[in-house]
Amino acid sequence: MPVRLIMKYLKYVLAALVVVVIYNFKFAQFPISTQLKAEPATTETYDPRTDGFAVNLGEINYHDTLGVTEAGEEEPPPYEILSEETTQQLQPITVENEIDENLLYEHVRPGFVRLTPTGMKSIENEDTHELSMQEPYKYRMTNIRQNCGENIDTILDLSRYIYNDKHKFIMCEVPQAACTSWKRFWWHLAGFDGYKTIAGEKLIINGGYITTLNELPVHEALAKLKEYTTFFIKRHPFERIVSAHSSKFTNRHKEDTYKKRRGLSAANKFLPPFVHNIEIRRYMGRDFEEKLNQSFTYQALSTEQRDQVHQSVVSLNVGEIDFDIFTKMVIGEYQQRRPEKVDVHWRNSIDLCNPCAVNFDYVINFDNLHEDSNRLLDYLQRNDPEENKVFFGSRTNLVNSNYTYDKLHRLPKETVVDLLQIYKRDLDVFGFDDMNI
């Protein structure tokens, strides 16, 4: 083909490309910035400014609308089609990373939300609940609010909040603080039979029976927090950890889930290679008792020394650990994880229920468990037939302040210092003393 003819075709092709480019420049759709438009609704929506979901207060719901202004007109693209000189001076329109004052919350992770100041106010009851108008209940509420101060963490773990629609109450579950007894009451007040004999696995949170706020749309969960009677049980954090050790890592209970899952690894990590010249990890397996008794070195030890060796070998094989190893495990977990990710049985109560963000109606003091609980139960069952009402009976609690003090007093000083630091927020907010340890 002659060169002149090729050049002619190329000229036509280039002319066509120029036309296409000019057309696209003038009429192509430019990216439209995301605007937040208010419409009557109350639904859970995505807020691009916080990289999370958000919901509004009252009757205004914010949602994504593309290219629509408040007047319903089309929004101009982020780059106006002006002269080349003017266009070069323009910058893209961006959405600032801030939370609108009308947004109630943002998602942090599954089950966790962070309340905004507006969100905190939306669930706050202006009037004191009738159960907390008298002392000492009124003082408990005001003392907590005062101790919270201005440094308030507004993250809520909604999986800890058990709700009951029939009697309109919400309990924030604090493990090792009579939570199982109160979940049995929940079972009865929800209309189920056999609250005294119901299997414990049916009372586990997220086990399919107990209803918790994380199962609801967040705006509905927040509405219940405002409308229902809310309460939790406060207990000294040191009593809680002593109780957790006793119930999860000793032979007091046959349930061995925590022994296998946490006790075995803790024993292997913190026990020394030798105890009284016995290489304790040589005695592993189902027949560890028989192997140990066949050891001449073991038999030559004193009774106290044999007990110490035997306990160490049991820990390695069964997961029953002493309180010293347990506290080391707890301290290590706090050093490696965020507070809200620590196991609930020894997590700070403030990270479970966050009374600095939620204005609870009533606080039960574990030291006065029966009276405080029965006072609340009487209120919740005020419209029930007398024959259907349930209350706390008298019982003796194994783990009390004296027992706890004795356990803590036996720990190394550095361990006690670490525990005081870990549970400082609970001690401060709830007004607990340090037990003089």
Coordinates of C-alpha atoms in Angstrom, one line a residue:
M1 CA 0.0 0.0 0.0
P2 CA 1.4 3.4 -0.9
V3 CA 2.8 5.5 1.9
R4 CA 0.5 8.4 1.0
L5 CA -2.6 6.2 1.3
I6 CA -1.5 5.0 4.7
M7 CA -0.9 8.5 5.9
K8 CA -4.4 9.4 4.7
Y9 CA -6.0 6.6 6.8
L10 CA -4.0 7.5 9.8
K11 CA -5.2 11.1 9.6
Y12 CA -8.8 10.0 9.6
V13 CA -8.2 7.7 12.6
L14 CA -6.5 10.4 14.6
A15 CA -9.4 12.8 13.8
A16 CA -11.9 10.3 15.1
L17 CA -10.0 9.7 18.3
V18 CA -9.9 13.5 19.0
V19 CA -13.6 13.7 18.6
V20 CA -14.1 10.8 21.1
V21 CA -11.8 12.3 23.6
I22 CA -13.5 15.7 23.4
Y23 CA -17.0 14.1 23.7
N24 CA -16.0 12.1 26.8
F25 CA -14.4 15.1 28.5
K26 CA -17.6 17.2 28.2
F27 CA -20.3 14.6 28.9
A28 CA -18.8 11.6 30.7
Q29 CA -20.1 10.9 34.3
F30 CA -17.6 12.1 36.9
P31 CA -17.4 10.4 40.3
I32 CA -20.1 11.9 42.5
S33 CA -19.2 12.6 46.2
T34 CA -21.3 10.9 48.8
Q35 CA -23.7 13.2 50.6
L36 CA -25.6 12.5 53.8
K37 CA -29.3 13.2 53.4
A38 CA -31.8 13.1 56.2
E39 CA -35.1 11.2 55.7
P40 CA -37.6 10.0 58.3
A41 CA -36.5 6.6 59.4
T42 CA -34.8 4.7 62.2
T43 CA -32.6 2.1 60.6
E44 CA -29.0 1.0 60.8
T45 CA -26.8 2.5 58.0
Y46 CA -23.3 2.9 56.8
D47 CA -21.5 6.2 57.5
P48 CA -18.5 6.6 55.2
R49 CA -17.0 9.3 57.4
T50 CA -16.3 6.9 60.3
D51 CA -15.7 3.8 58.2
G52 CA -18.4 2.1 60.2
F53 CA -22.1 1.9 60.6
A54 CA -24.1 4.6 62.2
V55 CA -27.7 5.4 63.2
N56 CA -29.3 8.7 63.9
L57 CA -31.2 10.1 66.8
G58 CA -35.0 10.5 66.8
E59 CA -36.7 10.4 63.4
I60 CA -33.8 11.4 61.2
N61 CA -31.8 8.6 59.5
Y62 CA -28.6 9.3 57.6
H63 CA -27.9 7.2 54.6
D64 CA -25.8 7.3 51.4
T65 CA -27.3 9.3 48.5
L66 CA -25.4 9.9 45.3
G67 CA -25.4 13.3 43.7
V68 CA -28.5 14.6 45.4
T69 CA -28.7 17.9 47.3
E70 CA -31.1 18.8 50.2
A71 CA -33.4 20.5 47.6
G72 CA -33.5 17.3 45.5
E73 CA -31.4 18.8 42.7
E74 CA -28.5 17.2 41.1
E75 CA -25.2 17.8 42.8
P76 CA -22.3 19.2 40.6
P77 CA -19.4 16.9 40.1
P78 CA -16.3 17.4 42.3
Y79 CA -14.5 19.0 39.3
E80 CA -16.5 21.7 37.6
I81 CA -16.0 21.9 33.8
L82 CA -14.2 25.3 33.7
S83 CA -11.2 26.6 31.9
E84 CA -8.1 24.5 32.0
E85 CA -6.4 27.1 34.2
T86 CA -9.2 27.1 36.7
T87 CA -9.5 23.3 36.7
Q88 CA -5.9 22.9 37.6
Q89 CA -6.4 25.0 40.8
L90 CA -9.3 22.9 42.0
Q91 CA -8.9 20.0 44.5
P92 CA -11.2 17.0 44.9
I93 CA -14.1 17.3 47.3
T94 CA -13.5 14.9 50.3
V95 CA -15.6 13.9 53.3
E96 CA -14.0 14.8 56.6
N97 CA -13.4 11.9 59.0
E98 CA -15.6 13.1 61.8
I99 CA -18.8 11.8 63.5
D100 CA -21.9 13.8 62.9
E101 CA -23.4 15.1 66.2
N102 CA -26.7 13.3 65.4
L103 CA -25.1 9.9 64.9
L104 CA -25.5 7.7 67.9
Y105 CA -22.7 5.1 67.5
E106 CA -20.2 3.4 65.3
H107 CA -19.4 -0.2 65.0
V108 CA -16.0 -1.2 66.4
R109 CA -16.1 -5.0 65.9
P110 CA -18.9 -7.6 66.0
G111 CA -20.9 -7.0 69.1
F112 CA -19.0 -3.9 70.1
V113 CA -20.2 -0.3 69.4
R114 CA -18.7 3.1 70.4
L115 CA -21.3 5.6 71.6
T116 CA -21.0 9.2 70.5
P117 CA -21.9 11.9 73.1
T118 CA -25.3 12.1 71.4
G119 CA -25.6 8.3 71.7
M120 CA -24.8 8.4 75.4
K121 CA -27.4 11.1 76.0
S122 CA -30.0 9.2 74.0
I123 CA -29.9 6.3 76.5
E124 CA -29.6 8.5 79.6
N125 CA -32.6 8.7 81.9
E126 CA -33.0 12.2 83.3
D127 CA -35.0 11.0 86.4
T128 CA -33.5 8.8 89.0
H129 CA -35.1 5.3 89.0
E130 CA -37.4 4.8 92.0
L131 CA -35.3 1.9 93.2
S132 CA -32.3 4.2 93.6
M133 CA -34.0 7.2 95.2
Q134 CA -33.1 6.0 98.7
E135 CA -29.7 5.4 100.3
P136 CA -27.5 3.5 100.0
Y137 CA -28.6 2.9 96.4
K138 CA -28.6 6.5 95.5
Y139 CA -25.1 7.0 96.7
R140 CA -23.9 4.0 94.7
M141 CA -25.1 5.6 91.5
T142 CA -23.8 9.1 92.2
N143 CA -20.4 7.7 93.4
I144 CA -19.9 5.8 90.2
R145 CA -20.7 8.8 88.1
Q146 CA -18.3 11.0 90.1
N147 CA -15.5 8.5 90.0
C148 CA -15.8 8.1 86.2
G149 CA -14.7 11.7 85.8
E150 CA -14.2 13.0 82.2
N151 CA -12.0 10.1 81.0
I152 CA -14.9 8.0 79.7
D153 CA -14.4 5.1 77.3
T154 CA -17.7 4.8 75.4
I155 CA -17.3 1.3 73.9
L156 CA -20.1 -1.1 74.8
D157 CA -19.9 -4.9 74.5
L158 CA -23.6 -5.6 73.8
S159 CA -23.1 -9.3 74.2
R160 CA -22.9 -8.8 77.9
Y161 CA -26.4 -7.2 78.2
I162 CA -29.1 -9.8 78.9
Y163 CA -32.6 -8.5 78.2
N164 CA -36.1 -9.7 79.2
D165 CA -39.1 -8.3 77.3
K166 CA -41.7 -9.7 79.5
H167 CA -40.6 -7.9 82.6
K168 CA -38.7 -5.2 80.8
F169 CA -35.3 -5.4 82.4
I170 CA -31.7 -5.6 81.3
M171 CA -28.9 -7.1 83.3
C172 CA -25.2 -6.6 82.4
E173 CA -23.7 -10.0 83.2
V174 CA -20.6 -9.9 85.4
P175 CA -19.1 -13.4 85.7
Q176 CA -18.2 -14.5 89.2
A177 CA -20.8 -12.2 90.7
A178 CA -23.9 -14.3 91.1
C179 CA -24.6 -14.2 87.4
T180 CA -25.7 -17.8 87.1
S181 CA -28.3 -17.3 89.9
W182 CA -29.6 -14.3 88.1
K183 CA -29.7 -16.0 84.8
R184 CA -31.9 -18.7 86.5
F185 CA -34.2 -15.9 87.6
W186 CA -34.2 -14.6 84.0
W187 CA -35.2 -18.1 82.9
H188 CA -38.2 -18.0 85.2
L189 CA -39.2 -14.4 84.4
A190 CA -39.1 -15.2 80.7
G191 CA -41.8 -17.7 81.3
F192 CA -39.8 -21.0 81.2
D193 CA -40.2 -23.8 83.8
G194 CA -37.6 -25.4 86.0
Y195 CA -35.4 -22.5 86.7
K196 CA -33.8 -24.3 89.7
T197 CA -32.9 -27.4 87.7
I198 CA -32.2 -26.0 84.2
A199 CA -28.9 -27.3 82.8
G200 CA -26.0 -24.8 83.2
E201 CA -25.1 -25.0 79.4
K202 CA -28.5 -23.5 78.6
L203 CA -27.6 -20.4 80.7
I204 CA -24.5 -19.6 78.8
I205 CA -24.5 -16.3 76.9
N206 CA -24.7 -16.8 73.2
G207 CA -25.8 -20.4 73.7
G208 CA -29.1 -19.9 72.0
Y209 CA -31.5 -19.4 75.0
I210 CA -30.4 -16.3 76.8
T211 CA -31.3 -13.1 74.8
T212 CA -28.7 -10.5 74.5
L213 CA -28.6 -7.0 73.0
N214 CA -26.0 -7.9 70.4
E215 CA -28.6 -10.1 68.7
L216 CA -30.7 -7.0 67.9
P217 CA -30.3 -4.1 65.5
V218 CA -28.2 -1.5 67.5
H219 CA -30.8 1.2 67.4
E220 CA -33.3 -1.2 69.0
A221 CA -30.7 -2.3 71.6
L222 CA -30.1 1.3 72.6
A223 CA -33.9 2.0 72.8
K224 CA -34.2 -0.9 75.3
L225 CA -31.3 0.5 77.3
K226 CA -33.2 3.7 77.8
E227 CA -36.7 2.2 78.4
Y228 CA -36.0 -1.0 80.5
T229 CA -34.8 -1.2 84.1
T230 CA -31.0 -1.7 83.9
F231 CA -28.7 -3.1 86.6
F232 CA -25.5 -5.0 87.3
I233 CA -23.8 -6.6 90.3
K234 CA -20.6 -5.0 91.5
R235 CA -18.1 -7.2 93.3
H236 CA -14.5 -6.5 94.3
P237 CA -12.2 -7.5 91.4
F238 CA -9.9 -9.5 93.7
E239 CA -12.8 -11.5 95.0
R240 CA -13.9 -12.2 91.4
I241 CA -10.4 -13.5 90.3
V242 CA -10.2 -15.7 93.4
S243 CA -13.7 -17.0 92.6
A244 CA -12.7 -17.6 89.0
H245 CA -9.7 -19.6 90.0
S246 CA -11.7 -21.7 92.4
S247 CA -14.5 -22.5 90.0
K248 CA -12.4 -23.0 86.8
F249 CA -9.0 -24.4 87.8
T250 CA -9.4 -26.5 90.9
N251 CA -11.0 -29.8 91.8
R252 CA -13.9 -28.0 93.3
H253 CA -15.8 -28.5 90.0
K254 CA -15.7 -31.4 87.6
E255 CA -16.2 -29.2 84.6
D256 CA -12.8 -29.2 82.9
T257 CA -13.1 -26.9 79.9
Y258 CA -11.0 -24.2 81.3
K259 CA -8.5 -26.7 82.7
K260 CA -7.9 -28.2 79.3
R261 CA -8.1 -24.9 77.3
R262 CA -6.1 -22.6 79.6
G263 CA -4.8 -24.6 82.6
L264 CA -2.6 -27.1 80.7
S265 CA -0.8 -24.4 78.7
A266 CA -0.4 -22.2 81.8
A267 CA 1.1 -25.0 83.8
N268 CA 3.5 -25.9 81.0
K269 CA 4.6 -22.3 80.6
F270 CA 5.1 -21.3 84.3
L271 CA 6.1 -24.4 86.1
P272 CA 9.9 -25.0 86.4
P273 CA 11.7 -28.0 84.8
F274 CA 12.4 -29.5 88.3
V275 CA 10.6 -29.5 91.6
H276 CA 12.7 -30.9 94.5
N277 CA 15.0 -32.5 91.9
I278 CA 12.1 -34.3 90.2
E279 CA 12.0 -33.7 86.4
I280 CA 8.2 -33.2 86.5
R281 CA 7.6 -33.3 82.7
R282 CA 8.8 -36.9 82.6
Y283 CA 5.6 -37.9 84.3
M284 CA 3.0 -37.3 81.6
G285 CA 0.1 -39.4 80.4
R286 CA -2.8 -41.3 82.0
D287 CA -0.5 -43.3 84.2
F288 CA 1.4 -40.4 85.6
E289 CA 0.4 -41.3 89.2
E290 CA 1.8 -44.8 88.9
K291 CA 5.0 -43.6 87.3
L292 CA 5.5 -41.0 90.0
N293 CA 4.9 -43.4 92.8
Q294 CA 7.6 -45.7 91.3
S295 CA 10.2 -43.0 91.6
F296 CA 12.7 -43.6 94.4
T297 CA 13.6 -39.9 94.5
Y298 CA 9.9 -39.0 94.9
Q299 CA 9.4 -41.5 97.7
A300 CA 12.5 -40.2 99.6
L301 CA 10.9 -36.7 99.8
S302 CA 9.1 -35.3 102.8
T303 CA 5.3 -35.4 102.8
E304 CA 5.1 -31.6 102.1
Q305 CA 7.6 -31.9 99.2
R306 CA 5.8 -34.9 97.7
D307 CA 2.6 -32.9 97.8
Q308 CA 4.3 -30.0 95.9
V309 CA 5.7 -32.4 93.3
H310 CA 2.4 -34.2 93.0
Q311 CA 0.5 -30.9 92.5
S312 CA 2.9 -29.8 89.8
V313 CA 2.5 -33.1 87.9
V314 CA -1.3 -32.9 88.3
S315 CA -1.2 -29.4 86.8
L316 CA 0.8 -30.6 83.8
N317 CA -1.6 -33.5 83.1
V318 CA -5.0 -32.2 84.2
G319 CA -4.8 -28.4 84.1
E320 CA -5.6 -27.8 87.8
I321 CA -3.3 -24.9 88.6
D322 CA -2.5 -23.1 91.9
F323 CA -3.5 -19.4 92.4
D324 CA 0.0 -18.2 91.8
I325 CA 0.2 -19.7 88.3
F326 CA -3.4 -18.5 87.6
T327 CA -2.5 -14.9 88.4
K328 CA 0.6 -15.1 86.2
M329 CA -1.7 -16.3 83.4
V330 CA -4.1 -13.4 84.0
I331 CA -1.3 -10.8 84.1
G332 CA 0.2 -12.2 80.9
E333 CA -3.2 -12.1 79.2
Y334 CA -3.6 -8.4 80.1
Q335 CA -0.1 -7.7 78.8
Q336 CA -0.9 -9.3 75.4
R337 CA -4.5 -8.3 74.8
R338 CA -6.7 -5.2 74.8
P339 CA -8.8 -5.0 78.0
E340 CA -12.1 -5.8 76.2
K341 CA -10.5 -9.0 74.8
V342 CA -9.5 -10.5 78.1
D343 CA -11.6 -13.5 79.3
V344 CA -14.8 -12.3 80.8
H345 CA -14.3 -14.2 84.1
W346 CA -11.4 -12.0 85.1
R347 CA -12.0 -9.0 82.9
N348 CA -12.5 -5.7 84.7
S349 CA -16.2 -5.1 85.3
I350 CA -15.9 -1.6 83.8
D351 CA -14.9 -3.3 80.5
L352 CA -17.9 -5.6 80.8
C353 CA -20.7 -3.1 81.6
N354 CA -19.1 0.3 81.3
P355 CA -21.2 2.2 83.9
C356 CA -19.4 5.4 82.8
A357 CA -21.2 5.3 79.5
V358 CA -24.5 3.6 80.5
N359 CA -26.5 5.3 83.1
F360 CA -27.7 2.2 85.0
D361 CA -30.9 2.3 87.1
Y362 CA -29.8 0.1 89.9
V363 CA -26.5 -1.4 91.3
I364 CA -26.5 -4.6 93.4
N365 CA -23.7 -4.8 95.9
F366 CA -22.4 -8.4 96.1
D367 CA -21.7 -7.9 99.8
N368 CA -25.4 -7.3 100.2
L369 CA -26.5 -9.7 97.4
H370 CA -29.7 -11.2 98.9
E371 CA -31.3 -8.0 100.1
D372 CA -30.4 -5.9 97.1
S373 CA -31.4 -8.7 94.7
N374 CA -34.7 -9.4 96.4
R375 CA -35.5 -5.7 96.4
L376 CA -35.1 -5.6 92.6
L377 CA -37.0 -8.9 92.1
D378 CA -39.9 -7.6 94.1
Y379 CA -40.0 -4.6 91.8
L380 CA -39.8 -6.6 88.6
Q381 CA -42.5 -9.0 89.7
R382 CA -44.8 -6.3 91.1
N383 CA -47.6 -7.3 88.7
D384 CA -47.1 -11.1 88.9
P385 CA -49.3 -13.5 90.9
E386 CA -47.8 -14.1 94.4
E387 CA -47.5 -17.8 93.7
N388 CA -45.3 -17.2 90.7
K389 CA -42.7 -14.9 92.4
V390 CA -39.2 -16.1 93.0
F391 CA -36.5 -14.7 95.4
F392 CA -33.0 -15.3 96.6
G393 CA -32.7 -17.8 99.4
S394 CA -30.0 -17.6 102.1
R395 CA -26.6 -19.1 101.3
T396 CA -23.0 -18.9 102.4
N397 CA -20.4 -17.7 99.9
L398 CA -17.1 -19.5 100.0
V399 CA -15.1 -16.7 98.5
N400 CA -15.3 -13.7 100.9
S401 CA -13.0 -10.8 101.7
N402 CA -11.1 -12.8 104.3
Y403 CA -10.5 -15.8 102.0
T404 CA -9.4 -13.4 99.2
Y405 CA -7.0 -11.5 101.4
D406 CA -5.4 -14.8 102.5
K407 CA -4.9 -15.9 98.9
L408 CA -3.5 -12.5 97.8
H409 CA -1.2 -12.3 100.8
R410 CA 0.6 -15.5 99.7
L411 CA 1.5 -14.1 96.3
P412 CA 4.9 -12.5 95.5
K413 CA 4.9 -8.8 96.0
E414 CA 5.5 -8.1 92.3
T415 CA 2.4 -10.1 91.3
V416 CA 0.3 -8.1 93.8
V417 CA 1.6 -4.8 92.3
D418 CA 0.7 -6.0 88.8
L419 CA -2.8 -7.0 89.9
L420 CA -3.3 -3.6 91.6
Q421 CA -2.4 -1.9 88.3
I422 CA -4.6 -4.2 86.2
Y423 CA -7.7 -3.7 88.3
K424 CA -7.1 0.0 89.2
R425 CA -10.0 1.2 87.1
D426 CA -12.4 -1.1 88.8
L427 CA -11.0 -0.2 92.2
D428 CA -11.3 3.5 91.4
V429 CA -14.7 3.7 89.7
F430 CA -16.5 1.4 92.1
G431 CA -14.8 2.8 95.2
F432 CA -13.2 -0.5 96.3
D433 CA -10.2 -0.5 98.7
D434 CA -7.0 -2.4 97.9
M435 CA -7.5 -4.8 100.8
N436 CA -4.3 -3.5 102.4
I437 CA -2.2 -5.8 100.3

